[in-house]
Amino acid sequence: LARPLHGPVRRRVPRGGWGLPRSSSALAAAGLLCTALTACICWGQLPPMPWASPAPPRPVGVLLWWEPFRGRGGHPRPPPDCSLRFNISGCRLLTDRAAYGEAQAVLFHHRDLALELRSRPPGQRWVWMNFESPSHSPGLRGLPKNLFNWTLSYRLGSLLARKRDLVAWVVSHWDERQARVRYYHQLSRHVSVDVFGRAGPGQPVPASGLLHTVARYKFYLAFENSQHVDYITEKLWRNAFLAGAVPVVLGPDRANYERFVPRGSFIHVDDFPSAASLAAYLLFLDRNLAVYRRYFHWRRSYAVHITSFWDEPWCRACQAVQTSGDQPKSIHNLAGWFER
Ligand SMILES: *[C@@H]1O[C@H](CO)[C@@H](O)[C@H](O)[C@H]1NC(C)=O
Ligand SMILES: *[C@@H]1O[C@H](CO)[C@@H](O)[C@H](O)[C@H]1NC(C)=O
């Protein structure tokens, strides 16, 4: 029984920038997803037979139920190489529905949901995938209860983010005369700041990439190299928001930022009389998760748009299957949770 909840027509999504609620961040979703649970990979625990070299683990099959990418001539785009792109090995990304029975996880994209109610092979997870805000997610309330096992979205807790590190900064030009460098010196006396990039005290950006690196941190210093009206760059949009770190901004004044982004989405250095008091506040947020999470509330109505947001969630879903153990779980009231 095919039940299209809504048609396959996609809303045109403007690229970059802000405004109306938009399509969103793979990385936010992914950052959340990636650190799912601490469970181990079961097969990894089996002792190898003494006479055999350890067999590589059976790859995890993740079926994308609706193939969104059409390349030239309407041909499906090949799935990404998770190992090459995201350092996640042991994935088999599937697009052919004939492989349904072999998939450990099936991803359903909300806006293109045409559920076919079939029986689920034992242990198979159905994953509800959505990068739109609730106001652009029609048909939410019509979804049957307990249909999905997992969610994959920009929401915190869509497979949990576990951020272990505190403050990151990526900088490519180092100039002691810049306000941002002076501020960094003051701040780093009170809280440890990990600097990445080729300049100054920077360490090389790990091969996993900048966004992955930043995603491990609670805060990102989105410090502009110079201060001008409306001069707010990818340091905020991409490095901080997309990576899912709370930006600490230094640039134009707070009112200027608020012309572009919700007021509760960032911390402005001007909000504090000194770098020392900003440092104390960051350390306070580090200990008070509930307060820290308020910096993510805006994501209920807005989302950061990234142009290619399929590959990574797909691979991340595979990784989540690998690390999740076999604890059963289903999402009881998806609309009730998502619309909150
Ligand atoms: C890739 O993943 C492996 C296993 O998780 C890890 O040991 C290695 O450091 C990772 N490499 C990079 C470049 O992140
Ligand atoms: C997935 O959800 C279904 C329906 O709620 C449930 O029967 C099944 O046990 C769940 N599977 C897992 C692996 O959580």
Short mmCIF file of C-alpha atoms and ligand atoms in Angstrom, two decimals:
data_model
loop_
_atom_site.label_atom_id
_atom_site.label_comp_id
_atom_site.label_asym_id
_atom_site.label_seq_id
_atom_site.Cartn_x
_atom_site.Cartn_y
_atom_site.Cartn_z
CA LEU A 1 0.00 0.00 0.00
CA ALA A 2 1.63 3.20 -1.11
CA ARG A 3 0.56 6.23 0.85
CA PRO A 4 2.08 9.41 -0.46
CA LEU A 5 1.77 11.98 2.32
CA HIS A 6 2.72 14.74 -0.02
CA GLY A 7 4.05 15.07 -3.47
CA PRO A 8 7.60 14.81 -4.63
CA VAL A 9 7.86 18.49 -5.49
CA ARG A 10 10.62 20.13 -3.55
CA ARG A 11 10.42 23.65 -2.39
CA ARG A 12 13.18 25.69 -3.95
CA VAL A 13 15.65 26.39 -1.28
CA PRO A 14 17.72 29.53 -1.53
CA ARG A 15 21.41 28.96 -1.03
CA GLY A 16 23.26 30.38 1.90
CA GLY A 17 22.35 33.16 4.25
CA TRP A 18 19.30 33.57 6.38
CA GLY A 19 15.75 34.68 6.47
CA LEU A 20 12.81 32.41 6.40
CA PRO A 21 13.16 28.99 7.90
CA ARG A 22 15.26 27.05 5.52
CA SER A 23 16.69 23.78 4.73
CA SER A 24 19.49 22.69 6.88
CA SER A 25 22.62 21.36 8.09
CA ALA A 26 23.93 17.97 7.53
CA LEU A 27 26.55 18.65 9.97
CA ALA A 28 24.33 19.75 12.77
CA ALA A 29 22.36 16.61 12.18
CA ALA A 30 25.44 14.62 11.74
CA GLY A 31 27.29 16.00 14.66
CA LEU A 32 24.33 14.91 16.67
CA LEU A 33 24.11 11.64 15.08
CA CYS A 34 27.72 10.73 15.09
CA THR A 35 28.26 10.43 18.73
CA ALA A 36 25.10 8.43 19.23
CA LEU A 37 25.53 5.98 22.04
CA THR A 38 28.57 4.46 23.58
CA ALA A 39 27.52 0.94 22.77
CA CYS A 40 30.11 -1.22 21.13
CA ILE A 41 30.11 -2.89 17.80
CA CYS A 42 29.09 -6.37 18.73
CA TRP A 43 31.02 -8.26 16.16
CA GLY A 44 34.11 -6.38 17.16
CA GLN A 45 34.01 -8.24 20.45
CA LEU A 46 34.08 -11.73 19.11
CA PRO A 47 37.51 -13.23 19.55
CA PRO A 48 39.00 -14.17 16.19
CA MET A 49 39.43 -17.86 15.51
CA PRO A 50 43.05 -18.72 16.04
CA TRP A 51 43.43 -20.16 12.56
CA ALA A 52 41.75 -17.34 10.73
CA SER A 53 42.72 -13.75 10.25
CA PRO A 54 39.89 -11.66 11.70
CA ALA A 55 37.12 -11.31 9.16
CA PRO A 56 36.19 -7.75 8.32
CA PRO A 57 32.85 -6.87 9.90
CA ARG A 58 29.81 -7.30 7.75
CA PRO A 59 29.08 -3.91 6.25
CA VAL A 60 26.02 -2.13 7.55
CA GLY A 61 23.42 -1.64 4.83
CA VAL A 62 21.64 1.71 4.85
CA LEU A 63 18.88 2.07 2.31
CA LEU A 64 17.79 5.51 1.21
CA TRP A 65 14.16 4.84 0.45
CA TRP A 66 13.85 7.81 -1.81
CA GLU A 67 16.79 8.77 -3.92
CA PRO A 68 16.80 12.55 -4.00
CA PHE A 69 19.80 13.16 -6.16
CA ARG A 70 19.38 13.21 -9.85
CA GLY A 71 22.49 13.94 -11.76
CA ARG A 72 22.64 14.77 -15.43
CA GLY A 73 20.05 13.01 -17.52
CA GLY A 74 18.05 12.08 -14.44
CA HIS A 75 20.38 9.30 -13.41
CA PRO A 76 20.73 8.69 -9.70
CA ARG A 77 23.87 10.10 -8.20
CA PRO A 78 26.19 7.45 -6.89
CA PRO A 79 26.17 7.16 -3.10
CA PRO A 80 29.14 8.74 -1.36
CA ASP A 81 32.16 6.77 -0.23
CA CYS A 82 31.71 7.04 3.54
CA SER A 83 35.21 5.93 4.23
CA LEU A 84 36.83 8.45 1.94
CA ARG A 85 34.61 11.37 2.78
CA PHE A 86 33.84 10.87 6.45
CA ASN A 87 36.22 8.19 7.68
CA ILE A 88 33.38 5.78 8.40
CA SER A 89 34.16 2.32 7.18
CA GLY A 90 31.95 -0.71 6.83
CA CYS A 91 28.97 0.92 5.13
CA ARG A 92 26.92 -0.28 2.21
CA LEU A 93 24.74 2.52 0.98
CA LEU A 94 21.75 1.18 -0.90
CA THR A 95 19.32 2.86 -3.23
CA ASP A 96 17.62 -0.15 -4.71
CA ARG A 97 14.48 -1.05 -2.85
CA ALA A 98 15.02 -4.65 -3.80
CA ALA A 99 17.73 -4.61 -1.13
CA TYR A 100 15.18 -3.77 1.57
CA GLY A 101 15.62 -7.10 3.28
CA GLU A 102 19.37 -6.57 3.64
CA ALA A 103 19.23 -3.09 5.13
CA GLN A 104 19.83 -2.57 8.83
CA ALA A 105 18.50 0.95 8.53
CA VAL A 106 16.12 2.58 6.07
CA LEU A 107 16.11 6.36 5.72
CA PHE A 108 12.83 8.05 4.89
CA HIS A 109 13.01 11.70 3.89
CA HIS A 110 10.03 13.48 5.37
CA ARG A 111 9.05 15.68 2.46
CA ASP A 112 9.15 12.80 0.09
CA LEU A 113 7.58 10.29 2.33
CA ALA A 114 5.56 7.68 0.52
CA LEU A 115 5.34 4.95 3.03
CA GLU A 116 4.87 1.50 1.93
CA LEU A 117 3.83 -0.44 4.93
CA ARG A 118 5.81 -3.60 4.88
CA SER A 119 7.00 -5.86 7.56
CA ARG A 120 10.33 -4.96 9.03
CA PRO A 121 13.10 -7.52 9.13
CA PRO A 122 14.22 -8.15 12.70
CA GLY A 123 16.51 -5.40 14.00
CA GLN A 124 15.92 -3.10 11.02
CA ARG A 125 15.57 0.55 11.97
CA TRP A 126 13.37 3.02 10.21
CA VAL A 127 14.87 6.46 10.36
CA TRP A 128 12.82 9.60 9.88
CA MET A 129 15.02 12.13 8.12
CA ASN A 130 14.11 15.79 7.93
CA PHE A 131 16.11 18.98 7.68
CA GLU A 132 13.22 21.39 7.49
CA SER A 133 11.71 23.25 10.41
CA PRO A 134 8.32 22.06 11.71
CA SER A 135 6.51 24.86 9.89
CA HIS A 136 7.84 23.47 6.62
CA SER A 137 7.17 19.85 7.41
CA PRO A 138 3.63 19.11 6.27
CA GLY A 139 1.91 15.94 7.35
CA LEU A 140 3.80 15.54 10.59
CA ARG A 141 0.74 14.82 12.62
CA GLY A 142 -0.53 12.23 10.23
CA LEU A 143 2.41 9.98 10.91
CA PRO A 144 1.52 6.79 12.72
CA LYS A 145 2.83 6.52 16.26
CA ASN A 146 5.87 4.33 16.82
CA LEU A 147 6.51 4.03 13.13
CA PHE A 148 10.09 5.21 13.26
CA ASN A 149 12.91 4.01 15.41
CA TRP A 150 15.22 6.95 15.04
CA THR A 151 15.19 10.51 13.86
CA LEU A 152 17.83 12.25 11.83
CA SER A 153 17.40 16.00 11.81
CA TYR A 154 18.98 19.20 12.99
CA ARG A 155 17.46 18.78 16.42
CA LEU A 156 19.73 18.28 19.37
CA GLY A 157 19.09 14.87 20.71
CA SER A 158 18.35 13.48 17.25
CA LEU A 159 20.87 10.88 18.26
CA LEU A 160 22.84 12.63 20.91
CA ALA A 161 25.58 15.14 20.58
CA ARG A 162 28.31 14.56 23.04
CA LYS A 163 30.59 17.48 22.94
CA ARG A 164 33.68 16.83 24.90
CA ASP A 165 35.74 19.88 24.10
CA LEU A 166 35.12 23.46 25.02
CA VAL A 167 36.39 26.25 22.76
CA ALA A 168 37.76 26.06 19.22
CA TRP A 169 39.08 28.69 16.88
CA VAL A 170 40.21 28.30 13.31
CA VAL A 171 42.39 31.09 11.99
CA SER A 172 44.42 31.39 8.83
CA HIS A 173 45.87 34.90 9.14
CA TRP A 174 47.57 35.86 12.32
CA ASP A 175 48.28 39.48 13.02
CA GLU A 176 49.00 40.65 16.54
CA ARG A 177 47.43 44.01 15.71
CA GLN A 178 44.04 42.52 15.02
CA ALA A 179 41.35 42.94 17.67
CA ARG A 180 40.59 39.24 17.46
CA VAL A 181 44.14 38.20 18.23
CA ARG A 182 44.33 40.60 21.16
CA TYR A 183 41.06 39.26 22.48
CA TYR A 184 42.20 35.68 22.04
CA HIS A 185 45.29 36.36 24.17
CA GLN A 186 43.12 37.71 26.97
CA LEU A 187 40.53 34.97 26.74
CA SER A 188 42.99 32.11 26.62
CA ARG A 189 44.42 33.19 29.96
CA HIS A 190 41.15 32.11 31.57
CA VAL A 191 39.83 29.28 29.45
CA SER A 192 41.64 26.91 27.17
CA VAL A 193 41.12 27.61 23.48
CA ASP A 194 42.16 25.07 20.85
CA VAL A 195 43.44 26.95 17.82
CA PHE A 196 43.51 25.33 14.38
CA GLY A 197 44.97 26.60 11.15
CA ARG A 198 48.34 27.39 9.73
CA ALA A 199 48.83 30.66 11.54
CA GLY A 200 49.96 31.65 15.00
CA PRO A 201 49.67 28.91 17.61
CA GLY A 202 47.40 26.90 15.31
CA GLN A 203 47.62 23.14 15.05
CA PRO A 204 46.78 21.53 11.71
CA VAL A 205 43.09 20.93 11.07
CA PRO A 206 42.62 17.15 11.47
CA ALA A 207 42.05 15.19 8.29
CA SER A 208 38.45 14.61 9.31
CA GLY A 209 37.90 18.24 8.30
CA LEU A 210 37.09 21.54 9.87
CA LEU A 211 33.40 21.01 10.52
CA HIS A 212 33.93 17.65 12.15
CA THR A 213 36.57 19.12 14.32
CA VAL A 214 34.48 22.08 15.39
CA ALA A 215 31.47 19.83 16.00
CA ARG A 216 33.28 18.32 18.97
CA TYR A 217 33.35 21.70 20.67
CA LYS A 218 30.68 23.51 22.61
CA PHE A 219 31.84 26.93 21.45
CA TYR A 220 33.45 28.38 18.39
CA LEU A 221 35.16 31.75 18.23
CA ALA A 222 33.58 33.35 15.17
CA PHE A 223 35.95 36.29 15.25
CA GLU A 224 35.96 38.46 12.16
CA ASN A 225 39.34 39.64 10.93
CA SER A 226 38.02 43.20 10.91
CA GLN A 227 34.94 44.92 12.21
CA HIS A 228 32.50 46.40 9.73
CA VAL A 229 28.76 46.87 9.48
CA ASP A 230 27.15 43.68 8.19
CA TYR A 231 30.52 42.00 7.77
CA ILE A 232 29.60 38.59 9.11
CA THR A 233 31.22 35.72 7.31
CA GLU A 234 31.28 31.96 6.98
CA LYS A 235 33.00 31.91 10.37
CA LEU A 236 29.52 32.28 11.79
CA TRP A 237 27.34 30.53 9.21
CA ARG A 238 29.49 27.59 8.43
CA ASN A 239 32.19 27.08 11.00
CA ALA A 240 29.91 27.63 13.97
CA PHE A 241 26.25 27.14 13.05
CA LEU A 242 26.72 24.36 10.57
CA ALA A 243 29.13 22.56 12.83
CA GLY A 244 26.63 22.86 15.67
CA ALA A 245 28.88 24.87 17.98
CA VAL A 246 27.62 27.96 19.75
CA PRO A 247 29.34 30.98 18.20
CA VAL A 248 31.13 33.52 20.32
CA VAL A 249 31.23 36.47 17.98
CA LEU A 250 33.53 39.43 17.62
CA GLY A 251 32.62 41.67 14.71
CA PRO A 252 29.98 44.36 14.34
CA ASP A 253 27.86 45.07 17.39
CA ARG A 254 25.14 42.80 18.73
CA ALA A 255 22.32 44.77 17.11
CA ASN A 256 23.96 44.21 13.74
CA TYR A 257 24.17 40.46 14.28
CA GLU A 258 20.55 40.42 15.34
CA ARG A 259 19.56 41.74 11.95
CA PHE A 260 20.68 38.40 10.57
CA VAL A 261 20.32 35.80 13.27
CA PRO A 262 18.08 35.15 16.27
CA ARG A 263 19.30 36.87 19.39
CA GLY A 264 19.61 33.73 21.46
CA SER A 265 21.78 31.97 18.90
CA PHE A 266 25.14 33.48 19.76
CA ILE A 267 27.28 35.01 22.47
CA HIS A 268 28.78 38.42 21.76
CA VAL A 269 32.05 39.45 23.33
CA ASP A 270 30.52 42.89 23.96
CA ASP A 271 28.03 41.27 26.33
CA PHE A 272 30.86 41.00 28.83
CA PRO A 273 32.96 43.68 30.50
CA SER A 274 36.11 41.59 30.07
CA ALA A 275 37.51 38.46 28.49
CA ALA A 276 37.79 37.04 32.00
CA SER A 277 34.06 37.35 32.59
CA LEU A 278 33.29 35.84 29.18
CA ALA A 279 35.55 32.92 30.07
CA ALA A 280 33.72 32.49 33.37
CA TYR A 281 30.41 32.42 31.50
CA LEU A 282 31.63 29.77 29.05
CA LEU A 283 32.80 27.63 31.94
CA PHE A 284 29.42 28.14 33.59
CA LEU A 285 27.63 26.96 30.44
CA ASP A 286 29.96 24.00 30.27
CA ARG A 287 28.64 22.86 33.64
CA ASN A 288 25.00 23.77 33.01
CA LEU A 289 23.78 21.86 30.01
CA ALA A 290 20.19 23.10 30.32
CA VAL A 291 21.33 26.69 29.96
CA TYR A 292 23.75 25.77 27.19
CA ARG A 293 20.95 24.10 25.25
CA ARG A 294 19.02 27.35 25.12
CA TYR A 295 21.48 28.46 22.49
CA PHE A 296 19.93 25.84 20.23
CA HIS A 297 16.26 26.81 20.66
CA TRP A 298 16.28 28.90 17.50
CA ARG A 299 16.83 25.73 15.53
CA ARG A 300 13.19 24.88 16.11
CA SER A 301 12.16 27.59 13.70
CA TYR A 302 15.26 28.10 11.60
CA ALA A 303 17.81 25.89 10.04
CA VAL A 304 21.13 26.57 8.43
CA HIS A 305 21.17 25.66 4.83
CA ILE A 306 23.92 23.54 3.40
CA THR A 307 23.95 22.80 -0.27
CA SER A 308 24.74 19.10 -0.18
CA PHE A 309 23.11 17.60 2.80
CA TRP A 310 22.45 14.03 1.84
CA ASP A 311 25.75 12.27 1.72
CA GLU A 312 26.81 12.82 5.23
CA PRO A 313 23.59 11.96 7.05
CA TRP A 314 23.50 8.79 5.01
CA CYS A 315 26.96 7.79 6.17
CA ARG A 316 26.24 8.94 9.70
CA ALA A 317 23.18 6.76 9.84
CA CYS A 318 25.40 3.82 8.98
CA GLN A 319 27.81 4.81 11.73
CA ALA A 320 24.99 5.13 14.23
CA VAL A 321 23.86 1.60 13.40
CA GLN A 322 27.40 0.38 13.97
CA THR A 323 27.65 1.95 17.38
CA SER A 324 24.12 1.66 18.72
CA GLY A 325 23.94 -1.88 20.03
CA ASP A 326 20.61 -3.62 19.66
CA GLN A 327 18.49 -1.76 22.18
CA PRO A 328 15.03 -1.42 20.61
CA LYS A 329 13.69 2.07 20.35
CA SER A 330 10.85 3.79 18.57
CA ILE A 331 9.71 7.35 18.30
CA HIS A 332 6.31 7.50 19.88
CA ASN A 333 5.02 10.93 19.00
CA LEU A 334 7.20 12.44 16.35
CA ALA A 335 5.12 15.55 15.70
CA GLY A 336 4.75 16.24 19.40
CA TRP A 337 8.51 16.13 19.83
CA PHE A 338 9.50 17.92 16.66
CA GLU A 339 7.02 20.76 16.90
CA ARG A 340 7.94 21.58 20.44
C1 LIG B 1 39.59 7.39 11.13
O1 LIG B 1 38.94 6.48 11.99
C2 LIG B 1 39.83 5.64 12.70
C3 LIG B 1 38.99 4.60 13.43
O2 LIG B 1 37.89 5.19 14.06
C4 LIG B 1 40.69 6.49 13.63
O3 LIG B 1 41.57 5.68 14.35
C5 LIG B 1 41.45 7.50 12.79
O4 LIG B 1 42.17 8.36 13.62
C6 LIG B 1 40.49 8.30 11.93
N1 LIG B 1 41.26 9.12 11.01
C7 LIG B 1 41.04 10.43 10.89
C8 LIG B 1 41.88 11.08 9.88
O5 LIG B 1 40.20 11.03 11.53
C1 LIG B 2 11.56 -0.33 15.64
O1 LIG B 2 10.24 0.07 15.82
C2 LIG B 2 9.32 -0.99 15.71
C3 LIG B 2 7.93 -0.42 15.76
O2 LIG B 2 7.76 0.40 16.89
C4 LIG B 2 9.59 -1.98 16.86
O3 LIG B 2 8.69 -3.06 16.77
C5 LIG B 2 11.02 -2.49 16.74
O4 LIG B 2 11.34 -3.30 17.86
C6 LIG B 2 11.98 -1.33 16.69
N1 LIG B 2 13.29 -1.85 16.36
C7 LIG B 2 14.42 -1.41 16.94
C8 LIG B 2 15.67 -2.10 16.50
O5 LIG B 2 14.48 -0.53 17.74
#
